[in-house]
Amino acid sequence: MKLLKTLLPAMAVLLVAVIALVPTLLSNRQLRKALDAKSAAPGTTAVPAEKTPENGGVPAETTTRAAREKLIGLGAENLHVWADADGRAYLSINVDPDSMDASTWGVNGLKKLYASFTDCSPRGYQDYLGGTTLRGVDLGLENVEAVYSYNLGNGREHPFFFVDRDGNLYMLSTLQIFSSGELDLRRLDVENVATVMPGDMDGGGSPFAVLRDGTEIWIYDLMH
């Protein structure tokens, strides 16, 4: 009996502590449940209200390309092509053709093309001095997502390929530039292009376009 009288006060204190702890446990359980539900929910990225077409802004499917502030640059021989942060494509020449040796192959074509160049301002472009003006020509393409340069085999043709957001494929002939100073940019007869891959040059193969469904089409087949 004496032991029971001694334990009763301690048991009372313990009971009060348990009663006080129950709401906290329930609260923590509810919080954990809410956090688990949030982590299990699929992630979504909301388009800001000012970007939605309903409000007259940029459609959601174009905001990523337009806002990524990335410039694509690719050179081949003395030529260089660019796709700016807006997806517009430009062509420039790496060196002033007037400084080239007169015996350099294609120098007359380069001089003719260079004479037609104007000051362009590709978005995202900056030279090593910090300048944002490029001496070149706007190729008139829009929504360019990727640029490639592959040898077509014999004939010194080393064209540039452009794939736009809609899966259209364009080819810019470098051979035409060197031989005549003219721009030969054409859209090839194919749709839903995902990428352009090199062919087997040892076997004289052509680069090929890979469609979004995985189909491969030789570039030579698209040129004729």
PDB file of C-alpha atoms in Angstrom:
ATOM      1  CA  MET A   1       0.000   0.000   0.000  1.00  0.00           C
ATOM      2  CA  LYS A   2       2.835   2.348   0.866  1.00  0.00           C
ATOM      3  CA  LEU A   3       4.418   1.610  -2.570  1.00  0.00           C
ATOM      4  CA  LEU A   4       1.135   2.381  -4.360  1.00  0.00           C
ATOM      5  CA  LYS A   5       0.834   5.733  -2.578  1.00  0.00           C
ATOM      6  CA  THR A   6       4.362   6.540  -3.725  1.00  0.00           C
ATOM      7  CA  LEU A   7       3.656   5.643  -7.397  1.00  0.00           C
ATOM      8  CA  LEU A   8       0.304   7.416  -7.713  1.00  0.00           C
ATOM      9  CA  PRO A   9       1.751  10.957  -8.068  1.00  0.00           C
ATOM     10  CA  ALA A  10       4.269   9.805 -10.691  1.00  0.00           C
ATOM     11  CA  MET A  11       1.527   8.009 -12.653  1.00  0.00           C
ATOM     12  CA  ALA A  12      -0.611  11.139 -12.558  1.00  0.00           C
ATOM     13  CA  VAL A  13       2.205  13.248 -13.977  1.00  0.00           C
ATOM     14  CA  LEU A  14       2.802  10.668 -16.740  1.00  0.00           C
ATOM     15  CA  LEU A  15      -0.910  10.622 -17.653  1.00  0.00           C
ATOM     16  CA  VAL A  16      -0.981  14.410 -17.975  1.00  0.00           C
ATOM     17  CA  ALA A  17       2.104  14.304 -20.220  1.00  0.00           C
ATOM     18  CA  VAL A  18       0.526  11.659 -22.506  1.00  0.00           C
ATOM     19  CA  ILE A  19      -2.702  13.665 -22.795  1.00  0.00           C
ATOM     20  CA  ALA A  20      -0.702  16.766 -23.706  1.00  0.00           C
ATOM     21  CA  LEU A  21       1.346  14.818 -26.289  1.00  0.00           C
ATOM     22  CA  VAL A  22      -1.588  13.296 -28.207  1.00  0.00           C
ATOM     23  CA  PRO A  23      -2.495  16.489 -30.182  1.00  0.00           C
ATOM     24  CA  THR A  24       1.156  16.905 -31.138  1.00  0.00           C
ATOM     25  CA  LEU A  25       1.379  13.327 -32.388  1.00  0.00           C
ATOM     26  CA  LEU A  26      -1.812  13.743 -34.374  1.00  0.00           C
ATOM     27  CA  SER A  27      -0.548  17.024 -35.776  1.00  0.00           C
ATOM     28  CA  ASN A  28       2.761  15.443 -36.815  1.00  0.00           C
ATOM     29  CA  ARG A  29       0.956  12.506 -38.377  1.00  0.00           C
ATOM     30  CA  GLN A  30      -1.275  14.813 -40.396  1.00  0.00           C
ATOM     31  CA  LEU A  31       1.733  16.836 -41.487  1.00  0.00           C
ATOM     32  CA  ARG A  32       3.591  13.695 -42.585  1.00  0.00           C
ATOM     33  CA  LYS A  33       0.512  12.512 -44.459  1.00  0.00           C
ATOM     34  CA  ALA A  34       0.257  15.818 -46.267  1.00  0.00           C
ATOM     35  CA  LEU A  35       3.966  15.779 -47.165  1.00  0.00           C
ATOM     36  CA  ASP A  36       3.737  12.187 -48.439  1.00  0.00           C
ATOM     37  CA  ALA A  37       0.753  13.091 -50.583  1.00  0.00           C
ATOM     38  CA  LYS A  38       2.614  16.086 -52.013  1.00  0.00           C
ATOM     39  CA  SER A  39       5.726  14.055 -52.867  1.00  0.00           C
ATOM     40  CA  ALA A  40       3.601  11.372 -54.548  1.00  0.00           C
ATOM     41  CA  ALA A  41       1.806  13.881 -56.759  1.00  0.00           C
ATOM     42  CA  PRO A  42       3.130  14.218 -60.333  1.00  0.00           C
ATOM     43  CA  GLY A  43       5.346  17.261 -60.832  1.00  0.00           C
ATOM     44  CA  THR A  44       3.886  20.056 -62.910  1.00  0.00           C
ATOM     45  CA  THR A  45       5.260  23.327 -64.216  1.00  0.00           C
ATOM     46  CA  ALA A  46       2.746  26.112 -64.457  1.00  0.00           C
ATOM     47  CA  VAL A  47       2.964  28.562 -67.332  1.00  0.00           C
ATOM     48  CA  PRO A  48       2.963  32.121 -65.968  1.00  0.00           C
ATOM     49  CA  ALA A  49      -0.302  33.916 -66.632  1.00  0.00           C
ATOM     50  CA  GLU A  50       1.347  36.514 -68.827  1.00  0.00           C
ATOM     51  CA  LYS A  51       2.712  33.735 -71.074  1.00  0.00           C
ATOM     52  CA  THR A  52      -0.590  32.038 -71.856  1.00  0.00           C
ATOM     53  CA  PRO A  53      -2.083  32.483 -75.344  1.00  0.00           C
ATOM     54  CA  GLU A  54      -5.405  33.585 -73.801  1.00  0.00           C
ATOM     55  CA  ASN A  55      -3.675  36.683 -72.459  1.00  0.00           C
ATOM     56  CA  GLY A  56      -2.009  37.450 -75.762  1.00  0.00           C
ATOM     57  CA  GLY A  57       1.443  36.297 -74.645  1.00  0.00           C
ATOM     58  CA  VAL A  58       3.857  33.764 -76.105  1.00  0.00           C
ATOM     59  CA  PRO A  59       2.320  30.277 -76.562  1.00  0.00           C
ATOM     60  CA  ALA A  60       3.665  27.807 -74.013  1.00  0.00           C
ATOM     61  CA  GLU A  61       5.357  25.611 -76.618  1.00  0.00           C
ATOM     62  CA  THR A  62       7.621  28.456 -77.741  1.00  0.00           C
ATOM     63  CA  THR A  63       8.643  29.928 -74.396  1.00  0.00           C
ATOM     64  CA  THR A  64      11.435  27.421 -73.681  1.00  0.00           C
ATOM     65  CA  ARG A  65      13.249  27.984 -76.986  1.00  0.00           C
ATOM     66  CA  ALA A  66      12.807  31.757 -76.923  1.00  0.00           C
ATOM     67  CA  ALA A  67      13.898  32.175 -73.322  1.00  0.00           C
ATOM     68  CA  ARG A  68      16.848  29.801 -73.079  1.00  0.00           C
ATOM     69  CA  GLU A  69      19.421  32.479 -74.035  1.00  0.00           C
ATOM     70  CA  LYS A  70      21.590  29.956 -75.850  1.00  0.00           C
ATOM     71  CA  LEU A  71      23.500  30.494 -79.096  1.00  0.00           C
ATOM     72  CA  ILE A  72      24.376  27.545 -81.335  1.00  0.00           C
ATOM     73  CA  GLY A  73      27.542  27.957 -83.402  1.00  0.00           C
ATOM     74  CA  LEU A  74      29.105  25.534 -85.892  1.00  0.00           C
ATOM     75  CA  GLY A  75      32.016  25.980 -88.288  1.00  0.00           C
ATOM     76  CA  ALA A  76      33.168  24.092 -91.377  1.00  0.00           C
ATOM     77  CA  GLU A  77      36.155  25.142 -93.476  1.00  0.00           C
ATOM     78  CA  ASN A  78      36.062  28.980 -93.559  1.00  0.00           C
ATOM     79  CA  LEU A  79      32.317  29.202 -92.947  1.00  0.00           C
ATOM     80  CA  HIS A  80      30.368  29.501 -89.724  1.00  0.00           C
ATOM     81  CA  VAL A  81      26.645  29.204 -89.057  1.00  0.00           C
ATOM     82  CA  TRP A  82      24.727  30.333 -86.006  1.00  0.00           C
ATOM     83  CA  ALA A  83      21.288  29.734 -84.531  1.00  0.00           C
ATOM     84  CA  ASP A  84      20.534  32.403 -81.982  1.00  0.00           C
ATOM     85  CA  ALA A  85      18.407  32.314 -78.838  1.00  0.00           C
ATOM     86  CA  ASP A  86      15.320  33.105 -80.922  1.00  0.00           C
ATOM     87  CA  GLY A  87      16.003  30.274 -83.380  1.00  0.00           C
ATOM     88  CA  ARG A  88      17.045  32.506 -86.292  1.00  0.00           C
ATOM     89  CA  ALA A  89      19.972  31.284 -88.424  1.00  0.00           C
ATOM     90  CA  TYR A  90      22.954  33.282 -89.707  1.00  0.00           C
ATOM     91  CA  LEU A  91      26.036  32.630 -91.837  1.00  0.00           C
ATOM     92  CA  SER A  92      29.431  34.292 -91.452  1.00  0.00           C
ATOM     93  CA  ILE A  93      32.986  33.795 -92.738  1.00  0.00           C
ATOM     94  CA  ASN A  94      35.765  33.182 -90.237  1.00  0.00           C
ATOM     95  CA  VAL A  95      38.342  35.395 -91.955  1.00  0.00           C
ATOM     96  CA  ASP A  96      38.233  38.322 -94.365  1.00  0.00           C
ATOM     97  CA  PRO A  97      38.573  36.750 -97.846  1.00  0.00           C
ATOM     98  CA  ASP A  98      40.639  39.735 -98.991  1.00  0.00           C
ATOM     99  CA  SER A  99      43.401  38.518 -96.683  1.00  0.00           C
ATOM    100  CA  MET A 100      43.442  35.039 -98.256  1.00  0.00           C
ATOM    101  CA  ASP A 101      45.966  33.904-100.814  1.00  0.00           C
ATOM    102  CA  ALA A 102      44.654  34.297-104.356  1.00  0.00           C
ATOM    103  CA  SER A 103      45.325  30.613-105.018  1.00  0.00           C
ATOM    104  CA  THR A 104      43.050  29.462-102.170  1.00  0.00           C
ATOM    105  CA  TRP A 105      40.253  27.273-103.481  1.00  0.00           C
ATOM    106  CA  GLY A 106      36.939  29.103-103.526  1.00  0.00           C
ATOM    107  CA  VAL A 107      38.369  32.482-102.534  1.00  0.00           C
ATOM    108  CA  ASN A 108      36.499  34.343-105.296  1.00  0.00           C
ATOM    109  CA  GLY A 109      33.209  32.855-104.187  1.00  0.00           C
ATOM    110  CA  LEU A 110      33.946  33.831-100.597  1.00  0.00           C
ATOM    111  CA  LYS A 111      34.781  37.383-101.643  1.00  0.00           C
ATOM    112  CA  LYS A 112      31.518  37.721-103.550  1.00  0.00           C
ATOM    113  CA  LEU A 113      29.477  36.429-100.626  1.00  0.00           C
ATOM    114  CA  TYR A 114      31.393  38.530 -98.091  1.00  0.00           C
ATOM    115  CA  ALA A 115      30.612  41.682-100.081  1.00  0.00           C
ATOM    116  CA  SER A 116      26.900  41.079 -99.493  1.00  0.00           C
ATOM    117  CA  PHE A 117      27.236  40.753 -95.715  1.00  0.00           C
ATOM    118  CA  THR A 118      25.660  43.260 -93.350  1.00  0.00           C
ATOM    119  CA  ASP A 119      25.827  43.804 -89.593  1.00  0.00           C
ATOM    120  CA  CYS A 120      23.616  41.251 -87.822  1.00  0.00           C
ATOM    121  CA  SER A 121      22.790  40.957 -84.134  1.00  0.00           C
ATOM    122  CA  PRO A 122      22.016  37.319 -83.267  1.00  0.00           C
ATOM    123  CA  ARG A 123      20.490  37.202 -79.799  1.00  0.00           C
ATOM    124  CA  GLY A 124      23.053  35.707 -77.439  1.00  0.00           C
ATOM    125  CA  TYR A 125      26.034  36.383 -79.714  1.00  0.00           C
ATOM    126  CA  GLN A 126      29.196  37.931 -78.289  1.00  0.00           C
ATOM    127  CA  ASP A 127      32.701  38.019 -79.762  1.00  0.00           C
ATOM    128  CA  TYR A 128      35.929  37.817 -77.775  1.00  0.00           C
ATOM    129  CA  LEU A 129      35.979  41.593 -77.387  1.00  0.00           C
ATOM    130  CA  GLY A 130      32.436  41.664 -76.034  1.00  0.00           C
ATOM    131  CA  GLY A 131      30.866  42.911 -79.265  1.00  0.00           C
ATOM    132  CA  THR A 132      27.359  41.720 -80.122  1.00  0.00           C
ATOM    133  CA  THR A 133      27.424  42.526 -83.845  1.00  0.00           C
ATOM    134  CA  LEU A 134      28.209  39.817 -86.389  1.00  0.00           C
ATOM    135  CA  ARG A 135      29.219  40.510 -89.981  1.00  0.00           C
ATOM    136  CA  GLY A 136      27.160  38.012 -91.930  1.00  0.00           C
ATOM    137  CA  VAL A 137      23.817  37.237 -93.497  1.00  0.00           C
ATOM    138  CA  ASP A 138      20.442  36.248 -92.053  1.00  0.00           C
ATOM    139  CA  LEU A 139      19.461  32.952 -93.697  1.00  0.00           C
ATOM    140  CA  GLY A 140      15.760  33.586 -93.170  1.00  0.00           C
ATOM    141  CA  LEU A 141      15.122  30.479 -91.073  1.00  0.00           C
ATOM    142  CA  GLU A 142      13.079  30.502 -87.881  1.00  0.00           C
ATOM    143  CA  ASN A 143      12.712  28.233 -84.844  1.00  0.00           C
ATOM    144  CA  VAL A 144      15.982  26.409 -85.569  1.00  0.00           C
ATOM    145  CA  GLU A 145      16.629  23.825 -82.858  1.00  0.00           C
ATOM    146  CA  ALA A 146      19.772  22.062 -84.152  1.00  0.00           C
ATOM    147  CA  VAL A 147      22.590  22.576 -86.660  1.00  0.00           C
ATOM    148  CA  TYR A 148      24.833  19.888 -88.210  1.00  0.00           C
ATOM    149  CA  SER A 149      27.715  19.756 -90.692  1.00  0.00           C
ATOM    150  CA  TYR A 150      28.626  16.537 -92.497  1.00  0.00           C
ATOM    151  CA  ASN A 151      30.635  15.640 -95.584  1.00  0.00           C
ATOM    152  CA  LEU A 152      28.512  14.334 -98.431  1.00  0.00           C
ATOM    153  CA  GLY A 153      31.436  12.414 -99.883  1.00  0.00           C
ATOM    154  CA  ASN A 154      32.988  13.255-103.231  1.00  0.00           C
ATOM    155  CA  GLY A 155      32.861  16.733-104.757  1.00  0.00           C
ATOM    156  CA  ARG A 156      34.001  18.772-101.723  1.00  0.00           C
ATOM    157  CA  GLU A 157      30.403  19.249-100.597  1.00  0.00           C
ATOM    158  CA  HIS A 158      30.281  19.772 -96.839  1.00  0.00           C
ATOM    159  CA  PRO A 159      26.816  21.228 -96.235  1.00  0.00           C
ATOM    160  CA  PHE A 160      25.187  22.562 -93.112  1.00  0.00           C
ATOM    161  CA  PHE A 161      21.889  21.018 -91.998  1.00  0.00           C
ATOM    162  CA  PHE A 162      19.248  22.793 -89.928  1.00  0.00           C
ATOM    163  CA  VAL A 163      16.352  21.155 -88.087  1.00  0.00           C
ATOM    164  CA  ASP A 164      13.568  23.423 -86.878  1.00  0.00           C
ATOM    165  CA  ARG A 165      11.031  22.999 -84.101  1.00  0.00           C
ATOM    166  CA  ASP A 166       8.457  21.491 -86.470  1.00  0.00           C
ATOM    167  CA  GLY A 167      10.840  18.802 -87.717  1.00  0.00           C
ATOM    168  CA  ASN A 168      11.632  20.409 -91.079  1.00  0.00           C
ATOM    169  CA  LEU A 169      15.112  19.811 -92.529  1.00  0.00           C
ATOM    170  CA  TYR A 170      17.106  22.417 -94.476  1.00  0.00           C
ATOM    171  CA  MET A 171      20.437  22.064 -96.273  1.00  0.00           C
ATOM    172  CA  LEU A 172      22.890  24.884 -97.071  1.00  0.00           C
ATOM    173  CA  SER A 173      25.401  23.945 -99.773  1.00  0.00           C
ATOM    174  CA  THR A 174      28.968  25.011 -99.052  1.00  0.00           C
ATOM    175  CA  LEU A 175      30.095  23.858-102.492  1.00  0.00           C
ATOM    176  CA  GLN A 176      27.805  26.436-104.084  1.00  0.00           C
ATOM    177  CA  ILE A 177      29.275  29.179-101.900  1.00  0.00           C
ATOM    178  CA  PHE A 178      32.870  28.350-102.803  1.00  0.00           C
ATOM    179  CA  SER A 179      32.174  27.895-106.508  1.00  0.00           C
ATOM    180  CA  SER A 180      29.860  30.856-107.160  1.00  0.00           C
ATOM    181  CA  GLY A 181      29.433  32.929-104.010  1.00  0.00           C
ATOM    182  CA  GLU A 182      25.702  32.191-104.073  1.00  0.00           C
ATOM    183  CA  LEU A 183      23.559  30.825-101.241  1.00  0.00           C
ATOM    184  CA  ASP A 184      21.825  27.556-102.033  1.00  0.00           C
ATOM    185  CA  LEU A 185      19.576  26.921 -99.033  1.00  0.00           C
ATOM    186  CA  ARG A 186      16.716  24.523 -99.569  1.00  0.00           C
ATOM    187  CA  ARG A 187      14.192  22.590 -97.579  1.00  0.00           C
ATOM    188  CA  LEU A 188      14.504  18.856 -98.127  1.00  0.00           C
ATOM    189  CA  ASP A 189      11.406  16.784 -98.773  1.00  0.00           C
ATOM    190  CA  VAL A 190      10.997  15.192 -95.364  1.00  0.00           C
ATOM    191  CA  GLU A 191       9.009  15.877 -92.186  1.00  0.00           C
ATOM    192  CA  ASN A 192       9.243  15.088 -88.480  1.00  0.00           C
ATOM    193  CA  VAL A 193      13.048  15.040 -88.414  1.00  0.00           C
ATOM    194  CA  ALA A 194      14.568  14.580 -84.969  1.00  0.00           C
ATOM    195  CA  THR A 195      18.287  14.681 -85.822  1.00  0.00           C
ATOM    196  CA  VAL A 196      20.870  14.230 -88.582  1.00  0.00           C
ATOM    197  CA  MET A 197      23.585  11.614 -88.271  1.00  0.00           C
ATOM    198  CA  PRO A 198      26.810  11.022 -90.245  1.00  0.00           C
ATOM    199  CA  GLY A 199      26.963   8.194 -92.742  1.00  0.00           C
ATOM    200  CA  ASP A 200      29.816   5.766 -93.294  1.00  0.00           C
ATOM    201  CA  MET A 201      32.306   7.972 -95.112  1.00  0.00           C
ATOM    202  CA  ASP A 202      34.695   5.041 -95.642  1.00  0.00           C
ATOM    203  CA  GLY A 203      31.992   3.406 -97.674  1.00  0.00           C
ATOM    204  CA  GLY A 204      30.969   6.603 -99.461  1.00  0.00           C
ATOM    205  CA  GLY A 205      27.723   6.719 -97.508  1.00  0.00           C
ATOM    206  CA  SER A 206      25.532   9.756 -97.088  1.00  0.00           C
ATOM    207  CA  PRO A 207      24.503  11.355 -93.812  1.00  0.00           C
ATOM    208  CA  PHE A 208      20.986  10.355 -92.864  1.00  0.00           C
ATOM    209  CA  ALA A 209      18.002  12.025 -91.265  1.00  0.00           C
ATOM    210  CA  VAL A 210      16.472  10.275 -88.269  1.00  0.00           C
ATOM    211  CA  LEU A 211      12.743  10.852 -87.951  1.00  0.00           C
ATOM    212  CA  ARG A 212      10.918  11.163 -84.656  1.00  0.00           C
ATOM    213  CA  ASP A 213       9.630   7.610 -85.023  1.00  0.00           C
ATOM    214  CA  GLY A 214      13.178   6.287 -85.520  1.00  0.00           C
ATOM    215  CA  THR A 215      13.035   5.898 -89.312  1.00  0.00           C
ATOM    216  CA  GLU A 216      16.353   6.619 -91.070  1.00  0.00           C
ATOM    217  CA  ILE A 217      16.446   8.282 -94.511  1.00  0.00           C
ATOM    218  CA  TRP A 218      19.619   8.852 -96.532  1.00  0.00           C
ATOM    219  CA  ILE A 219      20.193  12.524 -97.381  1.00  0.00           C
ATOM    220  CA  TYR A 220      21.098  11.600-100.969  1.00  0.00           C
ATOM    221  CA  ASP A 221      17.599  10.167-101.377  1.00  0.00           C
ATOM    222  CA  LEU A 222      16.114  13.490-100.271  1.00  0.00           C
ATOM    223  CA  MET A 223      18.175  15.543-102.726  1.00  0.00           C
ATOM    224  CA  HIS A 224      16.870  13.916-105.896  1.00  0.00           C
TER     225      HIS A 224
END
